[in-house]
Amino acid sequence: MRLDKYLSEMGAGTRSELKKAVRAGRVTVNGVKVRDAAIHVEKDDEICMDGERVAYEQFVYYLMNKPAGVISATEDTRDRTVLDLLDGQQRKGLFPVGRLDRDTEGLLLITNDGELAHRLLSPKNHVDKVYFARLDGPVGETERRLFAEGLRVDETLTAMPARLDVLEPANEVKVTIREGKFHQIKRMFAAVGREVLYLKRLSMGPLVLDGSLAPGTYRRLTEEEESAIISL
Ligand code: URA
C-alpha cells in the first residue's frame, strides 16, 4: 500500500499531515529516507517516523474509563461520543464494544476488531460483565435469589441467571451478567422495585478497570490483556 496510507492507518496522522512529514524527510523505509508519500510499502517493511518505528498492527485495543455524559457510539449529531475522547490521531474503523448508557461510567473496550467484539458480546461465550450500582434503597436475599434464578424483567426480557452481591450499605451492589440487553441492569432493578442512581462497569471478562484511569481517559491494552481477550 502507499506509504501515506500505511502511516495514516497506523494512526500516525492525517493523510495531508503525513504527506508533509514525508516531504520534510521525517520518514524512513528500511533505513532509507524517502520523500515521496506515494511509494509502495509492505507490512513487514521497517517504517520509522521521527526515528520511531511505526509497526504494522492490524488491530488495536483501547481500554477507556467512560465518563458520564458521552454516548457509546461512533458518531452522533448532537452529543460527544467516546471516539471524540480519543486523540486526533485516531485510526479509522474504531468502535466501542457494546454500549454503556450515556449516564453509565466505567470500562469500555474500543477496537477495530469486529470478530473479537462479537465473541465478547455473545451470551453464548459466557463473558462476565461486572457492574457496581448504587440504588434508591436497600436490597437483600430476596433480590439475590431472584437474580440468581433468572429474573423475568418484562414481556420482552427474561434475564439469564445473574449474580448479585449486596455490599455495605445495602443500597450498593455488584452485579455480574453475561448478556447486555438494552438498559439491562436498570431494567432488572426496576423489576424488583429499585431505581439505579449510579452505574459503573468494573470489568468485562479478563479486562478490569484499574484505578489509575481517570474518567474520560484511556490506554492501550497490555500484552497480557490483549492475549487474554484474543484467546476467549
Ligand atoms: N445496564 C444498563 O442498564 N445500562 C448500562 O449502561 C449497562 C448495563
Coordinates of N, CA and C and ligand atoms in Angstrom, one line a residue:
M1 N 0.8 -1.2 0.0 CA 0.0 0.0 0.0 C 0.9 1.2 0.0
R2 N 0.2 2.4 -0.3 CA 1.0 3.6 -0.3 C 1.6 4.0 1.1
L3 N 2.7 4.6 1.1 CA 3.3 4.9 2.4 C 2.4 5.8 3.3
D4 N 1.8 6.8 2.7 CA 0.9 7.7 3.5 C -0.3 7.0 4.0
K5 N -0.8 6.0 3.2 CA -2.0 5.2 3.7 C -1.5 4.4 4.8
Y6 N -0.4 3.7 4.7 CA 0.1 2.9 5.8 C 0.2 3.7 7.1
L7 N 0.9 4.8 7.0 CA 1.1 5.7 8.2 C -0.3 6.1 8.8
S8 N -1.2 6.5 7.9 CA -2.5 7.0 8.5 C -3.3 5.9 9.1
E9 N -3.2 4.7 8.5 CA -3.9 3.6 9.0 C -3.3 3.2 10.4
M10 N -2.1 3.4 10.6 CA -1.5 3.1 11.9 C -1.6 4.3 12.9
G11 N -2.4 5.3 12.5 CA -2.7 6.4 13.4 C -1.6 7.4 13.6
A12 N -0.7 7.5 12.6 CA 0.4 8.4 12.7 C 0.0 9.9 12.3
G13 N -1.2 10.1 11.8 CA -1.6 11.4 11.4 C -2.6 11.4 10.3
T14 N -3.0 12.5 9.8 CA -3.9 12.6 8.7 C -3.1 12.4 7.4
R15 N -3.8 12.1 6.3 CA -3.0 11.9 5.0 C -2.2 13.1 4.7
S16 N -2.9 14.3 4.8 CA -2.1 15.6 4.4 C -1.0 15.9 5.3
E17 N -1.2 15.6 6.6 CA 0.0 15.8 7.6 C 1.1 14.9 7.2
L18 N 0.8 13.7 6.8 CA 1.8 12.7 6.6 C 2.5 13.0 5.3
K19 N 1.8 13.5 4.3 CA 2.5 13.8 3.0 C 3.5 14.9 3.3
K20 N 3.2 15.9 4.2 CA 4.1 16.9 4.5 C 5.3 16.3 5.3
A21 N 5.0 15.4 6.2 CA 6.1 14.8 7.0 C 7.1 14.1 6.1
V22 N 6.5 13.4 5.1 CA 7.4 12.6 4.2 C 8.3 13.6 3.4
R23 N 7.6 14.6 2.9 CA 8.3 15.6 2.1 C 9.4 16.3 3.0
A24 N 9.2 16.5 4.2 CA 10.2 17.1 5.1 C 11.3 16.1 5.5
G25 N 11.2 14.9 5.0 CA 12.3 14.0 5.3 C 12.3 13.3 6.7
R26 N 11.0 13.3 7.3 CA 10.9 12.7 8.6 C 10.7 11.2 8.6
V27 N 10.5 10.6 7.4 CA 10.2 9.2 7.4 C 11.2 8.4 6.7
T28 N 11.6 7.3 7.3 CA 12.5 6.3 6.6 C 11.8 5.0 6.4
V29 N 12.2 4.3 5.2 CA 11.7 3.0 5.0 C 12.9 2.1 4.9
N30 N 13.0 1.1 5.7 CA 14.2 0.2 5.8 C 15.5 1.0 5.9
G31 N 15.4 2.0 6.7 CA 16.6 2.8 7.0 C 17.0 3.9 6.0
V32 N 16.1 4.0 4.9 CA 16.4 5.0 3.9 C 15.4 6.1 3.9
K33 N 15.9 7.3 4.0 CA 15.0 8.5 4.0 C 14.2 8.6 2.7
V34 N 12.9 8.7 2.7 CA 12.1 8.8 1.5 C 11.5 10.2 1.4
R35 N 11.1 10.7 0.2 CA 10.5 12.0 0.1 C 9.1 11.9 -0.6
D36 N 8.8 10.7 -1.0 CA 7.6 10.5 -1.8 C 6.6 9.7 -1.1
A37 N 5.5 10.3 -0.7 CA 4.5 9.6 0.1 C 3.7 8.6 -0.6
A38 N 3.9 8.6 -2.0 CA 3.1 7.6 -2.8 C 3.8 6.3 -3.0
I39 N 5.1 6.2 -2.5 CA 5.8 4.9 -2.8 C 5.1 3.7 -2.1
H40 N 5.3 2.6 -2.7 CA 4.6 1.4 -2.2 C 5.4 0.8 -1.1
V41 N 4.8 0.4 0.0 CA 5.4 -0.3 1.1 C 4.7 -1.5 1.5
E42 N 5.4 -2.5 2.2 CA 4.8 -3.7 2.6 C 4.7 -3.7 4.1
K43 N 3.8 -4.6 4.6 CA 3.5 -4.6 6.1 C 4.8 -4.9 6.9
D44 N 5.7 -5.7 6.3 CA 6.9 -6.0 7.1 C 8.1 -5.1 6.8
D45 N 7.9 -4.0 6.1 CA 9.0 -3.0 5.9 C 9.2 -2.3 7.3
E46 N 10.4 -1.9 7.5 CA 10.7 -1.1 8.7 C 10.5 0.3 8.5
I47 N 9.3 0.8 9.0 CA 9.0 2.2 8.7 C 9.1 3.1 9.9
C48 N 9.9 4.1 9.9 CA 10.1 5.0 11.0 C 9.7 6.4 10.7
M49 N 9.1 7.1 11.7 CA 8.8 8.5 11.6 C 9.5 9.2 12.8
D50 N 10.2 10.2 12.5 CA 11.0 10.9 13.5 C 11.8 9.9 14.3
G51 N 12.3 8.9 13.6 CA 13.2 7.9 14.3 C 12.5 6.8 15.0
E52 N 11.2 6.9 15.1 CA 10.4 5.9 15.9 C 9.7 4.9 15.0
R53 N 9.8 3.6 15.3 CA 9.2 2.6 14.4 C 7.7 2.7 14.5
V54 N 7.1 2.7 13.3 CA 5.6 2.6 13.2 C 5.3 1.3 12.6
A55 N 5.2 0.3 13.6 CA 5.0 -1.1 13.1 C 3.6 -1.3 12.7
Y56 N 3.4 -2.3 11.8 CA 2.1 -2.6 11.3 C 1.3 -3.4 12.3
E57 N 0.2 -3.0 12.7 CA -0.7 -3.7 13.5 C -2.1 -3.7 12.9
Q58 N -2.6 -4.9 12.7 CA -4.0 -4.9 12.1 C -5.0 -4.4 13.1
F59 N -4.9 -4.8 14.3 CA -6.0 -4.5 15.3 C -5.4 -3.7 16.4
V60 N -6.2 -2.8 16.9 CA -5.8 -2.0 18.1 C -6.9 -2.2 19.2
Y61 N -6.5 -2.1 20.4 CA -7.4 -2.3 21.5 C -7.1 -1.2 22.6
Y62 N -8.1 -0.4 22.9 CA -8.0 0.6 24.0 C -9.0 0.3 25.1
L63 N -8.5 0.5 26.3 CA -9.4 0.4 27.4 C -9.7 1.8 27.9
M64 N -11.0 2.1 27.9 CA -11.4 3.5 28.3 C -12.2 3.4 29.6
N65 N -12.0 4.5 30.5 CA -12.9 4.7 31.6 C -13.9 5.7 31.1
K66 N -15.0 5.2 30.6 CA -16.0 6.1 30.1 C -16.6 7.0 31.1
P67 N -16.6 8.3 30.9 CA -17.3 9.2 31.8 C -18.8 9.3 31.5
A68 N -19.5 9.8 32.5 CA -21.0 10.0 32.3 C -21.1 11.2 31.2
G69 N -22.1 11.2 30.5 CA -22.4 12.3 29.6 C -21.9 12.2 28.2
V70 N -21.3 11.1 27.9 CA -20.9 10.8 26.5 C -21.5 9.5 26.0
I71 N -21.7 9.5 24.7 CA -22.5 8.4 24.1 C -21.5 7.3 23.6
S72 N -21.9 6.0 23.8 CA -21.1 4.9 23.3 C -21.5 4.6 21.9
A73 N -21.0 5.5 21.0 CA -21.4 5.3 19.6 C -20.2 5.8 18.8
T74 N -20.2 5.6 17.5 CA -19.0 6.1 16.7 C -19.3 7.5 16.2
E75 N -20.6 7.9 16.0 CA -20.9 9.3 15.8 C -22.3 9.6 16.2
D76 N -22.4 10.9 16.5 CA -23.7 11.4 17.0 C -23.8 12.8 16.6
T77 N -25.0 13.2 16.1 CA -25.1 14.6 15.6 C -25.1 15.6 16.7
R78 N -25.6 15.2 17.9 CA -25.8 16.2 19.0 C -24.7 16.1 20.0
D79 N -24.4 14.9 20.4 CA -23.6 14.7 21.6 C -22.2 14.2 21.3
R80 N -21.3 14.4 22.3 CA -20.0 13.8 22.2 C -20.0 12.3 22.3
T81 N -19.2 11.7 21.5 CA -19.1 10.2 21.6 C -17.8 9.8 22.3
V82 N -17.7 8.5 22.6 CA -16.5 8.0 23.2 C -15.3 8.2 22.2
L83 N -15.6 8.1 20.9 CA -14.5 8.2 20.0 C -13.9 9.7 20.0
D84 N -14.8 10.6 20.3 CA -14.3 12.0 20.4 C -13.3 12.2 21.5
L85 N -13.3 11.3 22.5 CA -12.4 11.4 23.6 C -11.0 10.9 23.2
L86 N -10.9 10.1 22.1 CA -9.6 9.7 21.7 C -8.8 10.9 21.0
D87 N -7.5 10.8 21.0 CA -6.8 12.0 20.5 C -7.0 12.0 18.9
G88 N -6.6 13.2 18.4 CA -6.9 13.4 17.0 C -6.3 12.4 16.0
Q89 N -5.3 11.7 16.4 CA -4.6 10.8 15.5 C -5.3 9.4 15.4
Q90 N -6.6 9.3 15.8 CA -7.2 8.0 15.9 C -7.3 7.3 14.5
R91 N -7.3 6.0 14.6 CA -7.4 5.2 13.4 C -8.9 5.1 13.0
K92 N -9.0 4.8 11.7 CA -10.3 4.5 11.1 C -10.8 3.2 11.6
G93 N -12.1 3.1 11.6 CA -12.7 1.7 11.9 C -12.8 1.4 13.4
L94 N -12.5 2.3 14.3 CA -12.7 2.0 15.7 C -14.1 2.1 16.1
F95 N -14.5 1.3 17.1 CA -15.8 1.4 17.6 C -15.8 0.8 19.0
P96 N -16.8 1.2 19.9 CA -16.9 0.7 21.2 C -17.5 -0.7 21.2
V97 N -17.0 -1.6 22.0 CA -17.6 -3.0 22.1 C -18.7 -2.9 23.1
G98 N -19.9 -3.0 22.6 CA -21.1 -2.9 23.4 C -21.4 -1.5 23.9
R99 N -22.6 -1.3 24.4 CA -22.9 0.1 24.8 C -23.1 0.2 26.3
L100 N -22.6 1.4 26.7 CA -22.9 1.8 28.1 C -23.9 3.0 27.9
D101 N -24.9 3.1 28.8 CA -25.8 4.2 28.7 C -25.0 5.5 28.8
R102 N -25.6 6.6 28.4 CA -25.0 7.9 28.5 C -24.5 8.2 29.9
D103 N -25.4 7.9 30.9 CA -25.1 8.2 32.3 C -24.2 7.1 33.0
T104 N -23.9 6.0 32.3 CA -23.1 5.0 32.9 C -21.6 5.3 32.7
E105 N -20.8 5.0 33.7 CA -19.4 5.1 33.6 C -18.7 3.8 33.6
G106 N -17.4 3.8 33.3 CA -16.6 2.6 33.5 C -16.0 2.0 32.3
L107 N -15.7 0.8 32.5 CA -14.8 0.1 31.5 C -15.5 -0.1 30.1
L108 N -14.8 0.4 29.1 CA -15.3 0.3 27.7 C -14.1 -0.1 26.9
L109 N -14.2 -1.2 26.1 CA -13.2 -1.6 25.2 C -13.5 -0.9 23.8
I110 N -12.5 -0.3 23.2 CA -12.6 0.3 21.9 C -11.6 -0.3 21.0
T111 N -12.1 -0.8 19.8 CA -11.2 -1.6 19.0 C -11.7 -1.4 17.5
N112 N -10.9 -2.0 16.6 CA -11.4 -2.2 15.2 C -11.5 -3.7 14.9
D113 N -11.5 -4.5 15.9 CA -11.5 -6.0 15.7 C -13.0 -6.5 15.9
G114 N -13.7 -6.5 14.8 CA -15.1 -6.9 14.8 C -15.4 -8.3 15.3
E115 N -14.5 -9.2 14.9 CA -14.8 -10.6 15.4 C -14.6 -10.8 16.9
L116 N -13.6 -10.1 17.4 CA -13.4 -10.1 18.8 C -14.6 -9.5 19.6
A117 N -15.1 -8.4 19.0 CA -16.3 -7.7 19.7 C -17.4 -8.7 19.7
H118 N -17.6 -9.4 18.6 CA -18.7 -10.4 18.6 C -18.6 -11.5 19.6
R119 N -17.3 -12.0 19.8 CA -17.1 -13.0 20.8 C -17.3 -12.5 22.2
L120 N -16.9 -11.3 22.4 CA -17.1 -10.7 23.8 C -18.5 -10.5 24.1
L121 N -19.3 -10.2 23.1 CA -20.7 -9.8 23.4 C -21.7 -10.9 23.4
S122 N -21.3 -12.0 22.7 CA -22.2 -13.1 22.6 C -22.5 -13.8 23.9
P123 N -23.8 -13.9 24.4 CA -24.0 -14.5 25.7 C -23.6 -16.0 25.7
K124 N -23.5 -16.6 24.5 CA -23.1 -18.0 24.4 C -21.6 -18.2 25.0
N125 N -20.9 -17.1 24.8 CA -19.5 -17.2 25.3 C -19.2 -17.0 26.8
H126 N -20.3 -16.6 27.5 CA -20.2 -16.5 28.9 C -19.2 -15.6 29.4
V127 N -19.1 -14.4 28.8 CA -18.1 -13.4 29.3 C -18.8 -12.6 30.3
D128 N -18.3 -12.7 31.6 CA -19.0 -11.9 32.7 C -18.7 -10.4 32.5
K129 N -19.7 -9.7 32.8 CA -19.6 -8.2 32.9 C -20.0 -7.8 34.3
V130 N -19.1 -7.2 35.0 CA -19.4 -6.8 36.4 C -19.7 -5.3 36.5
Y131 N -20.8 -5.0 37.2 CA -21.1 -3.6 37.4 C -21.2 -3.3 38.9
F132 N -20.9 -2.1 39.2 CA -21.2 -1.5 40.5 C -22.4 -0.6 40.4
A133 N -23.4 -0.8 41.3 CA -24.6 0.1 41.2 C -24.9 0.6 42.6
R134 N -25.4 1.9 42.5 CA -26.0 2.5 43.8 C -27.5 2.7 43.5
L135 N -28.3 2.1 44.4 CA -29.7 2.1 44.2 C -30.4 3.1 45.1
D136 N -31.7 3.3 44.9 CA -32.5 4.2 45.7 C -32.9 3.6 47.0
G137 N -32.5 2.4 47.3 CA -32.9 1.8 48.6 C -32.2 0.4 48.7
P138 N -32.3 -0.2 49.9 CA -31.5 -1.5 50.1 C -32.1 -2.6 49.3
V139 N -31.3 -3.6 49.0 CA -31.8 -4.9 48.5 C -31.2 -6.0 49.4
G140 N -31.6 -7.2 49.2 CA -31.1 -8.3 50.1 C -31.3 -9.7 49.5
E141 N -31.5 -10.6 50.3 CA -31.6 -12.1 49.9 C -32.6 -12.3 48.9
T142 N -33.8 -11.7 49.0 CA -34.9 -11.9 48.0 C -34.4 -11.6 46.6
E143 N -33.8 -10.4 46.5 CA -33.4 -9.9 45.2 C -32.2 -10.8 44.7
R144 N -31.3 -11.2 45.6 CA -30.2 -12.0 45.2 C -30.7 -13.3 44.6
R145 N -31.8 -13.9 45.2 CA -32.3 -15.2 44.7 C -33.0 -15.0 43.4
L146 N -33.8 -13.9 43.3 CA -34.5 -13.6 42.0 C -33.5 -13.5 40.9
F147 N -32.4 -12.7 41.1 CA -31.4 -12.5 40.1 C -30.7 -13.9 39.7
A148 N -30.5 -14.7 40.7 CA -29.8 -16.0 40.5 C -30.7 -16.9 39.7
E149 N -32.0 -16.8 39.9 CA -32.9 -17.7 39.2 C -33.1 -17.4 37.7
G150 N -32.8 -16.1 37.4 CA -33.1 -15.7 36.0 C -34.4 -14.9 36.1
L151 N -34.2 -13.6 36.3 CA -35.4 -12.7 36.6 C -36.2 -12.4 35.3
R152 N -37.5 -12.5 35.5 CA -38.4 -12.1 34.4 C -38.5 -10.6 34.5
V153 N -37.9 -9.8 33.6 CA -37.9 -8.4 33.7 C -39.2 -7.8 33.2
D154 N -39.6 -8.2 32.0 CA -40.9 -7.7 31.4 C -41.2 -8.7 30.3
E155 N -42.2 -8.3 29.5 CA -42.7 -9.3 28.4 C -41.6 -9.6 27.4
T156 N -40.6 -8.7 27.3 CA -39.6 -8.8 26.3 C -38.3 -9.4 26.8
L157 N -38.1 -9.4 28.1 CA -36.8 -9.9 28.6 C -36.9 -10.7 29.9
T158 N -36.4 -11.9 29.8 CA -36.1 -12.7 31.0 C -34.6 -12.8 31.1
A159 N -34.1 -12.3 32.1 CA -32.6 -12.2 32.2 C -32.0 -13.6 32.5
M160 N -30.8 -13.9 31.9 CA -30.1 -15.1 32.3 C -29.7 -15.0 33.8
P161 N -29.5 -16.1 34.4 CA -29.1 -16.0 35.8 C -27.9 -15.0 36.0
A162 N -28.1 -14.2 37.1 CA -27.1 -13.2 37.3 C -26.7 -13.2 38.8
R163 N -25.5 -12.8 39.1 CA -25.0 -12.8 40.5 C -25.2 -11.4 41.1
L164 N -25.8 -11.4 42.2 CA -26.0 -10.1 42.9 C -25.2 -10.2 44.3
D165 N -24.2 -9.3 44.4 CA -23.5 -9.2 45.7 C -23.9 -7.9 46.4
V166 N -24.6 -8.0 47.5 CA -25.0 -6.8 48.2 C -23.9 -6.3 49.1
L167 N -23.6 -5.1 49.0 CA -22.4 -4.5 49.7 C -22.9 -3.8 50.9
E168 N -22.1 -3.0 51.5 CA -22.4 -2.3 52.7 C -22.2 -0.8 52.4
P169 N -23.2 0.1 52.5 CA -24.6 -0.2 52.8 C -25.3 -1.0 51.7
A170 N -26.5 -1.5 52.1 CA -27.2 -2.4 51.3 C -27.9 -1.8 50.0
N171 N -27.7 -0.5 49.8 CA -28.2 0.0 48.6 C -27.0 0.1 47.5
E172 N -25.9 -0.5 47.9 CA -24.8 -0.6 46.9 C -24.5 -2.1 46.6
V173 N -24.4 -2.3 45.3 CA -24.3 -3.8 44.9 C -23.3 -3.9 43.8
K174 N -22.9 -5.2 43.7 CA -22.1 -5.6 42.5 C -23.0 -6.6 41.7
V175 N -23.2 -6.4 40.4 CA -24.0 -7.3 39.7 C -23.1 -7.9 38.5
T176 N -23.2 -9.2 38.3 CA -22.5 -9.9 37.3 C -23.5 -10.5 36.3
I177 N -23.4 -10.0 35.0 CA -24.3 -10.5 34.0 C -23.4 -11.0 32.8
R178 N -24.1 -11.8 32.0 CA -23.4 -12.4 30.8 C -24.0 -11.9 29.5
E179 N -25.0 -11.1 29.6 CA -25.6 -10.6 28.4 C -25.6 -9.1 28.5
G180 N -26.1 -8.4 27.5 CA -26.0 -6.9 27.6 C -27.2 -6.3 26.8
K181 N -28.4 -6.7 27.3 CA -29.6 -6.1 26.6 C -29.8 -4.6 27.0
F182 N -30.5 -3.9 26.2 CA -30.7 -2.5 26.4 C -31.1 -2.2 27.8
H183 N -30.4 -1.3 28.5 CA -30.7 -0.9 29.9 C -30.8 -2.1 30.8
Q184 N -30.1 -3.1 30.5 CA -30.3 -4.4 31.3 C -30.3 -4.2 32.8
I185 N -29.3 -3.6 33.3 CA -29.2 -3.6 34.8 C -30.3 -2.7 35.4
K186 N -30.5 -1.6 34.7 CA -31.6 -0.7 35.2 C -32.9 -1.4 35.2
R187 N -33.2 -2.1 34.1 CA -34.5 -2.8 34.0 C -34.6 -4.0 35.0
M188 N -33.5 -4.6 35.3 CA -33.5 -5.7 36.3 C -33.9 -5.1 37.6
F189 N -33.3 -4.0 38.0 CA -33.6 -3.5 39.3 C -35.0 -2.9 39.3
A190 N -35.4 -2.3 38.2 CA -36.8 -1.7 38.1 C -37.8 -2.9 38.4
A191 N -37.5 -4.1 37.9 CA -38.4 -5.2 38.0 C -38.5 -5.7 39.5
V192 N -37.5 -5.3 40.3 CA -37.7 -5.6 41.7 C -37.9 -4.4 42.5
G193 N -38.4 -3.3 41.9 CA -38.9 -2.1 42.6 C -37.8 -1.1 43.0
R194 N -36.6 -1.2 42.4 CA -35.5 -0.3 42.7 C -35.0 0.5 41.5
E195 N -34.6 1.7 41.8 CA -34.1 2.5 40.8 C -32.5 2.6 40.9
V196 N -31.9 2.5 39.7 CA -30.4 2.7 39.7 C -30.1 4.1 39.7
L197 N -29.3 4.6 40.7 CA -29.0 6.0 40.7 C -27.6 6.3 40.1
Y198 N -26.7 5.3 40.1 CA -25.4 5.4 39.6 C -25.0 4.0 39.1
L199 N -24.3 4.0 38.0 CA -23.9 2.7 37.4 C -22.5 2.8 36.8
K200 N -21.7 1.8 37.1 CA -20.3 1.8 36.6 C -19.9 0.4 36.2
R201 N -19.4 0.2 35.1 CA -18.9 -1.2 34.7 C -17.4 -1.3 35.2
L202 N -17.2 -2.4 36.0 CA -15.9 -2.6 36.6 C -15.1 -3.6 35.8
S203 N -15.7 -4.5 35.1 CA -14.9 -5.5 34.4 C -15.7 -6.1 33.3
M204 N -15.0 -6.7 32.4 CA -15.6 -7.4 31.2 C -14.6 -8.6 30.9
G205 N -15.0 -9.8 31.3 CA -14.1 -10.9 31.1 C -12.8 -10.6 31.9
P206 N -11.7 -10.8 31.2 CA -10.4 -10.6 31.9 C -10.0 -9.1 32.0
L207 N -10.8 -8.2 31.4 CA -10.4 -6.8 31.5 C -11.0 -6.2 32.7
V208 N -10.1 -5.5 33.5 CA -10.6 -4.9 34.8 C -10.2 -3.4 34.7
L209 N -11.1 -2.6 35.2 CA -10.9 -1.2 35.2 C -9.9 -0.9 36.3
D210 N -8.7 -0.3 35.9 CA -7.8 -0.1 37.0 C -7.9 1.4 37.5
G211 N -7.7 1.5 38.8 CA -7.9 2.8 39.5 C -7.1 4.0 38.9
S212 N -6.1 3.7 38.1 CA -5.3 4.8 37.6 C -5.9 5.5 36.4
L213 N -6.9 4.9 35.8 CA -7.5 5.5 34.6 C -8.7 6.5 35.1
A214 N -8.4 7.8 35.0 CA -9.5 8.7 35.4 C -10.6 8.7 34.4
P215 N -11.8 9.0 34.8 CA -12.9 9.0 33.8 C -12.6 9.9 32.6
G216 N -12.8 9.4 31.4 CA -12.5 10.1 30.2 C -11.1 9.8 29.6
T217 N -10.3 9.0 30.3 CA -9.0 8.7 29.8 C -9.0 7.2 29.4
Y218 N -7.9 6.9 28.6 CA -7.9 5.6 28.0 C -6.4 5.2 27.9
R219 N -6.2 3.9 27.6 CA -4.8 3.4 27.4 C -4.9 2.2 26.5
R220 N -3.7 1.9 25.9 CA -3.7 0.6 25.1 C -3.8 -0.5 26.1
L221 N -4.3 -1.7 25.6 CA -4.3 -2.9 26.5 C -2.8 -3.3 26.6
T222 N -2.5 -3.9 27.7 CA -1.2 -4.5 27.9 C -1.2 -5.8 27.1
E223 N 0.1 -6.3 26.9 CA 0.2 -7.5 26.1 C -0.6 -8.7 26.7
E224 N -0.5 -8.8 28.1 CA -1.3 -9.8 28.8 C -2.8 -9.7 28.6
E225 N -3.3 -8.5 28.7 CA -4.7 -8.3 28.5 C -5.1 -8.6 27.0
E226 N -4.2 -8.2 26.1 CA -4.6 -8.5 24.7 C -4.6 -10.0 24.4
S227 N -3.6 -10.7 25.0 CA -3.7 -12.1 24.7 C -4.8 -12.8 25.4
A228 N -5.2 -12.3 26.6 CA -6.3 -12.8 27.3 C -7.6 -12.7 26.6
I229 N -7.9 -11.5 26.0 CA -9.1 -11.4 25.3 C -9.1 -12.1 23.9
I230 N -8.0 -12.1 23.3 CA -7.9 -12.8 22.0 C -8.1 -14.3 22.1
S231 N -7.7 -14.8 23.2 CA -7.9 -16.3 23.4 C -9.3 -16.7 23.9
L232 N -10.2 -15.7 24.1 CA -11.5 -16.0 24.7 C -12.3 -16.9 23.7
Ligands
URA1 N1 -27.1 -1.9 32.0 C1 -27.7 -0.7 32.0 O1 -28.9 -0.5 32.4 N2 -27.0 0.3 31.5 C2 -25.8 0.2 31.1 O2 -25.2 1.2 30.6 C3 -25.2 -1.1 31.1 C4 -25.9 -2.1 31.6

